[in-house]
Amino acid sequence: MSYDTQIPQAPQAALRNGLGTAALILGIIGTVSGLIPFFFWLAGILGLIALILGLVGRGRVKRGEANNKGVTTTGAVLGLAALILSVVGAVITFNAVSDAVDEIDKTLQEAAPQDPSSTAKGDAGGKADATKGLVAGAPSVYKDKLKVTVSEAKPYTPSDAADRTAGTKAYQVTVVIENGGKKEFDAALVTLSARAGQDGVAAEQVFDDKVGTGFTGTILPGKKSTVVYAFDAPAAAKTLTVEVSPGLEHNAAQWELKIG
């Protein structure tokens, strides 16, 4: 009787294809993220991981530990593509932020008044004192060529319809806004306020059938608008500080006027 003697074969080691599969998945997600500029950071992270896993996975394929060469290679290539897209996205994002900051700075510079001492002399024949505000007739000129001027304060006699505080004197000022720019100006946003005397007591605006309507509508380029305002000040007050705010995009300017 004869017996066949068979030598048992060693079990084949399990293939380790996990790294290649992970590289492919991360590479796809990283590449898609790289197409969106603001997700450049995610594309960079996933692309780097996918590239590393893909290269390690290819090493396993060469050693016979894995058989998904195509998947591993594709994952590594997509990881590299995601890294490239992340760099492009970073450049686009940083340039966009830089342009936005420059635009904001430009807007703020246009909104700021120019140095009053560099403007022409006003009707009162003097330049502005930076510590006291503008004098009567001295213009406040902005970067967008908008010019605001407040005249001298003159006594004003309100009509009987005006609601006033007893013991005060009324004064009128003429405000002129000239649009020297290239865009129309919304004059409806202009606001005025006034303070009287050294104590800076609020000077109430006078409303009657002659004054108090304020600026309305828009001012076209090359045009101007003139409005007369009146304010009640304490009888003993010697100065009237008038503040004009042209709008949200322009800083307010003040005029120091003599009264009494």
Short mmCIF file of C-alpha atoms in Angstrom, two decimals:
data_model
loop_
_atom_site.label_atom_id
_atom_site.label_comp_id
_atom_site.label_asym_id
_atom_site.label_seq_id
_atom_site.Cartn_x
_atom_site.Cartn_y
_atom_site.Cartn_z
CA MET A 1 0.00 0.00 0.00
CA SER A 2 1.37 3.37 -0.96
CA TYR A 3 0.52 6.72 0.56
CA ASP A 4 0.81 10.07 -1.20
CA THR A 5 2.70 12.43 1.01
CA GLN A 6 1.62 16.11 0.53
CA ILE A 7 3.48 18.99 2.09
CA PRO A 8 1.01 21.64 3.33
CA GLN A 9 1.53 25.07 1.75
CA ALA A 10 1.95 28.15 3.88
CA PRO A 11 -1.15 30.34 3.84
CA GLN A 12 -0.90 33.37 1.55
CA ALA A 13 -0.56 36.67 3.40
CA ALA A 14 -3.58 38.99 3.11
CA LEU A 15 -3.15 41.85 0.66
CA ARG A 16 -2.78 45.28 2.25
CA ASN A 17 -4.62 47.57 -0.17
CA GLY A 18 -5.97 49.98 2.45
CA LEU A 19 -3.40 52.74 1.95
CA GLY A 20 -4.04 52.93 -1.79
CA THR A 21 -7.79 53.14 -1.27
CA ALA A 22 -7.41 55.85 1.40
CA ALA A 23 -5.04 57.80 -0.88
CA LEU A 24 -7.61 57.72 -3.69
CA ILE A 25 -10.48 58.90 -1.48
CA LEU A 26 -8.49 61.70 0.13
CA GLY A 27 -7.07 62.69 -3.25
CA ILE A 28 -10.53 63.05 -4.74
CA ILE A 29 -11.83 65.12 -1.80
CA GLY A 30 -8.67 67.26 -1.78
CA THR A 31 -8.87 67.95 -5.52
CA VAL A 32 -12.53 68.96 -5.29
CA SER A 33 -11.72 71.22 -2.34
CA GLY A 34 -8.89 72.78 -4.32
CA LEU A 35 -11.38 73.96 -6.94
CA ILE A 36 -12.91 76.24 -4.28
CA PRO A 37 -10.36 79.03 -3.54
CA PHE A 38 -11.39 79.58 0.09
CA PHE A 39 -10.89 75.86 0.85
CA PHE A 40 -7.25 75.89 -0.24
CA TRP A 41 -6.19 74.94 3.29
CA LEU A 42 -8.30 71.78 3.24
CA ALA A 43 -7.02 70.84 -0.21
CA GLY A 44 -3.45 71.27 1.00
CA ILE A 45 -3.89 69.04 4.05
CA LEU A 46 -5.78 66.27 2.25
CA GLY A 47 -3.48 66.46 -0.77
CA LEU A 48 -0.37 66.04 1.36
CA ILE A 49 -1.83 63.03 3.20
CA ALA A 50 -3.05 61.46 -0.06
CA LEU A 51 0.37 61.89 -1.67
CA ILE A 52 2.15 60.27 1.30
CA LEU A 53 -0.31 57.37 1.50
CA GLY A 54 -0.09 56.86 -2.26
CA LEU A 55 3.71 56.67 -2.23
CA VAL A 56 3.71 54.28 0.73
CA GLY A 57 1.03 52.20 -1.01
CA ARG A 58 3.15 51.95 -4.17
CA GLY A 59 5.97 50.61 -2.02
CA ARG A 60 3.66 47.87 -0.80
CA VAL A 61 2.74 47.03 -4.40
CA LYS A 62 6.41 46.67 -5.33
CA ARG A 63 6.97 44.34 -2.36
CA GLY A 64 3.98 42.23 -3.32
CA GLU A 65 2.02 43.24 -0.23
CA ALA A 66 -0.70 44.91 -2.29
CA ASN A 67 -2.08 44.56 -5.82
CA ASN A 68 -3.93 47.86 -6.34
CA LYS A 69 -1.20 49.66 -8.24
CA GLY A 70 -3.64 51.68 -10.35
CA VAL A 71 -5.66 52.89 -7.36
CA THR A 72 -2.52 53.78 -5.41
CA THR A 73 -0.97 55.66 -8.32
CA THR A 74 -4.19 57.58 -8.98
CA GLY A 75 -4.42 58.54 -5.30
CA ALA A 76 -0.86 59.86 -5.30
CA VAL A 77 -1.45 61.85 -8.50
CA LEU A 78 -4.67 63.35 -7.14
CA GLY A 79 -2.86 64.24 -3.91
CA LEU A 80 -0.22 66.12 -5.91
CA ALA A 81 -2.97 67.86 -7.91
CA ALA A 82 -4.70 68.90 -4.68
CA LEU A 83 -1.45 70.39 -3.39
CA ILE A 84 -1.02 72.42 -6.59
CA LEU A 85 -4.63 73.62 -6.44
CA SER A 86 -4.18 74.61 -2.78
CA VAL A 87 -1.25 76.86 -3.73
CA VAL A 88 -3.29 78.46 -6.53
CA GLY A 89 -6.27 78.90 -4.19
CA ALA A 90 -4.06 80.50 -1.54
CA VAL A 91 -2.71 83.01 -4.05
CA ILE A 92 -6.22 83.86 -5.28
CA THR A 93 -7.56 84.23 -1.73
CA PHE A 94 -4.69 86.39 -0.50
CA ASN A 95 -4.94 88.63 -3.57
CA ALA A 96 -8.70 89.00 -3.07
CA VAL A 97 -8.23 89.93 0.60
CA SER A 98 -5.47 92.38 -0.33
CA ASP A 99 -7.68 94.02 -2.96
CA ALA A 100 -10.56 94.28 -0.46
CA VAL A 101 -8.29 95.91 2.13
CA ASP A 102 -6.98 98.37 -0.47
CA GLU A 103 -10.53 99.24 -1.49
CA ILE A 104 -11.52 99.84 2.14
CA ASP A 105 -8.46 102.05 2.67
CA LYS A 106 -9.31 103.98 -0.48
CA THR A 107 -12.89 104.50 0.70
CA LEU A 108 -11.72 105.71 4.11
CA GLN A 109 -9.23 108.10 2.53
CA GLU A 110 -11.94 109.53 0.29
CA ALA A 111 -14.21 109.94 3.30
CA ALA A 112 -11.62 111.85 5.32
CA PRO A 113 -11.58 115.64 4.98
CA GLN A 114 -8.48 117.23 3.55
CA ASP A 115 -6.30 119.39 5.76
CA PRO A 116 -8.37 122.57 6.17
CA SER A 117 -5.22 124.68 6.26
CA SER A 118 -4.51 123.68 2.65
CA THR A 119 -7.90 124.89 1.35
CA ALA A 120 -8.68 128.33 0.08
CA LYS A 121 -9.44 131.12 2.54
CA GLY A 122 -13.06 131.47 3.49
CA ASP A 123 -15.32 134.50 3.38
CA ALA A 124 -14.12 135.46 6.84
CA GLY A 125 -10.60 135.85 5.46
CA GLY A 126 -8.90 133.31 7.71
CA LYS A 127 -7.74 129.71 7.84
CA ALA A 128 -9.02 127.05 10.19
CA ASP A 129 -7.54 126.41 13.59
CA ALA A 130 -7.17 122.61 13.95
CA THR A 131 -7.83 122.86 17.70
CA LYS A 132 -11.03 124.92 17.32
CA GLY A 133 -12.51 123.79 14.02
CA LEU A 134 -13.15 125.69 10.83
CA VAL A 135 -13.91 129.38 10.72
CA ALA A 136 -16.95 130.80 8.96
CA GLY A 137 -16.65 130.44 5.20
CA ALA A 138 -13.74 127.98 5.28
CA PRO A 139 -14.67 124.88 3.28
CA SER A 140 -14.26 121.27 4.35
CA VAL A 141 -13.10 119.47 1.19
CA TYR A 142 -13.19 115.68 0.90
CA LYS A 143 -11.17 113.32 -1.27
CA ASP A 144 -14.17 112.71 -3.54
CA LYS A 145 -14.28 116.48 -4.27
CA LEU A 146 -17.31 117.12 -2.06
CA LYS A 147 -17.08 120.57 -0.47
CA VAL A 148 -19.08 121.79 2.52
CA THR A 149 -19.15 125.42 3.66
CA VAL A 150 -20.88 127.09 6.61
CA SER A 151 -21.37 130.86 6.64
CA GLU A 152 -21.17 133.35 9.51
CA ALA A 153 -23.93 133.16 12.12
CA LYS A 154 -26.44 135.98 11.85
CA PRO A 155 -29.33 136.91 14.17
CA TYR A 156 -32.60 135.33 13.13
CA THR A 157 -36.16 136.21 14.03
CA PRO A 158 -38.30 133.04 14.09
CA SER A 159 -41.97 133.18 13.20
CA ASP A 160 -44.65 132.79 15.83
CA ALA A 161 -45.09 129.16 14.75
CA ALA A 162 -41.62 128.19 16.02
CA ASP A 163 -41.44 126.23 19.27
CA ARG A 164 -38.62 127.87 21.25
CA THR A 165 -37.05 127.88 24.70
CA ALA A 166 -37.47 131.07 26.69
CA GLY A 167 -34.35 133.23 27.19
CA THR A 168 -32.59 132.15 23.99
CA LYS A 169 -31.50 133.97 20.85
CA ALA A 170 -31.84 132.53 17.38
CA TYR A 171 -29.03 132.59 14.81
CA GLN A 172 -29.07 131.47 11.20
CA VAL A 173 -26.27 129.89 9.15
CA THR A 174 -26.15 129.13 5.45
CA VAL A 175 -24.77 125.70 4.53
CA VAL A 176 -23.58 125.07 0.98
CA ILE A 177 -22.68 121.62 -0.35
CA GLU A 178 -20.93 121.50 -3.72
CA ASN A 179 -20.41 118.22 -5.55
CA GLY A 180 -17.16 118.45 -7.47
CA GLY A 181 -16.89 114.70 -7.96
CA LYS A 182 -18.05 112.35 -10.69
CA LYS A 183 -20.90 110.65 -8.83
CA GLU A 184 -24.18 112.07 -7.62
CA PHE A 185 -24.35 112.80 -3.88
CA ASP A 186 -27.30 111.81 -1.69
CA ALA A 187 -27.96 115.03 0.22
CA ALA A 188 -30.79 113.45 2.23
CA LEU A 189 -28.18 111.86 4.50
CA VAL A 190 -26.74 115.22 5.61
CA THR A 191 -27.26 116.00 9.29
CA LEU A 192 -26.48 119.13 11.34
CA SER A 193 -26.13 119.80 15.04
CA ALA A 194 -24.95 122.78 17.07
CA ARG A 195 -23.57 123.62 20.51
CA ALA A 196 -23.36 127.05 22.10
CA GLY A 197 -20.95 128.73 24.50
CA GLN A 198 -17.90 127.42 26.31
CA ASP A 199 -19.97 124.77 28.09
CA GLY A 200 -21.10 123.29 24.78
CA VAL A 201 -24.81 123.50 25.58
CA ALA A 202 -26.93 121.90 22.87
CA ALA A 203 -28.38 124.56 20.58
CA GLU A 204 -31.82 123.45 19.49
CA GLN A 205 -32.65 123.74 15.81
CA VAL A 206 -35.40 126.19 14.92
CA PHE A 207 -38.28 124.97 12.78
CA ASP A 208 -40.73 127.39 11.24
CA ASP A 209 -42.11 128.28 7.81
CA LYS A 210 -38.71 129.63 6.65
CA VAL A 211 -36.05 127.28 8.01
CA GLY A 212 -35.71 123.69 9.19
CA THR A 213 -36.41 121.70 6.04
CA GLY A 214 -32.80 120.52 5.60
CA PHE A 215 -31.18 119.01 2.52
CA THR A 216 -33.21 116.73 0.26
CA GLY A 217 -32.71 114.77 -2.93
CA THR A 218 -29.39 114.29 -4.70
CA ILE A 219 -26.72 116.71 -5.89
CA LEU A 220 -25.44 115.98 -9.39
CA PRO A 221 -21.74 116.30 -10.27
CA GLY A 222 -20.80 119.94 -10.75
CA LYS A 223 -23.90 121.18 -8.90
CA LYS A 224 -24.47 122.63 -5.43
CA SER A 225 -27.25 122.89 -2.88
CA THR A 226 -27.83 125.65 -0.33
CA VAL A 227 -29.92 125.40 2.85
CA VAL A 228 -30.44 127.89 5.69
CA TYR A 229 -30.55 126.54 9.24
CA ALA A 230 -31.37 128.35 12.48
CA PHE A 231 -30.42 127.47 16.05
CA ASP A 232 -31.45 128.75 19.48
CA ALA A 233 -28.48 129.62 21.75
CA PRO A 234 -28.38 130.89 25.33
CA ALA A 235 -28.48 134.69 25.42
CA ALA A 236 -25.02 134.91 27.03
CA ALA A 237 -23.32 132.55 24.57
CA LYS A 238 -20.49 134.02 22.48
CA THR A 239 -19.79 131.09 20.17
CA LEU A 240 -21.81 128.62 18.16
CA THR A 241 -20.20 125.35 17.06
CA VAL A 242 -21.94 123.88 14.03
CA GLU A 243 -21.19 120.28 13.05
CA VAL A 244 -22.06 118.99 9.59
CA SER A 245 -22.04 115.27 8.79
CA PRO A 246 -22.38 114.71 5.02
CA GLY A 247 -23.24 111.04 5.45
CA LEU A 248 -21.99 107.60 6.40
CA GLU A 249 -19.03 107.74 3.98
CA HIS A 250 -17.78 111.16 5.11
CA ASN A 251 -16.40 112.31 8.41
CA ALA A 252 -18.14 115.16 10.17
CA ALA A 253 -16.59 118.65 10.20
CA GLN A 254 -17.09 121.51 12.68
CA TRP A 255 -17.23 125.28 12.33
CA GLU A 256 -16.57 127.64 15.24
CA LEU A 257 -18.75 130.74 14.74
CA LYS A 258 -18.93 133.97 16.70
CA ILE A 259 -22.30 135.14 18.00
CA GLY A 260 -23.64 137.55 20.58
#
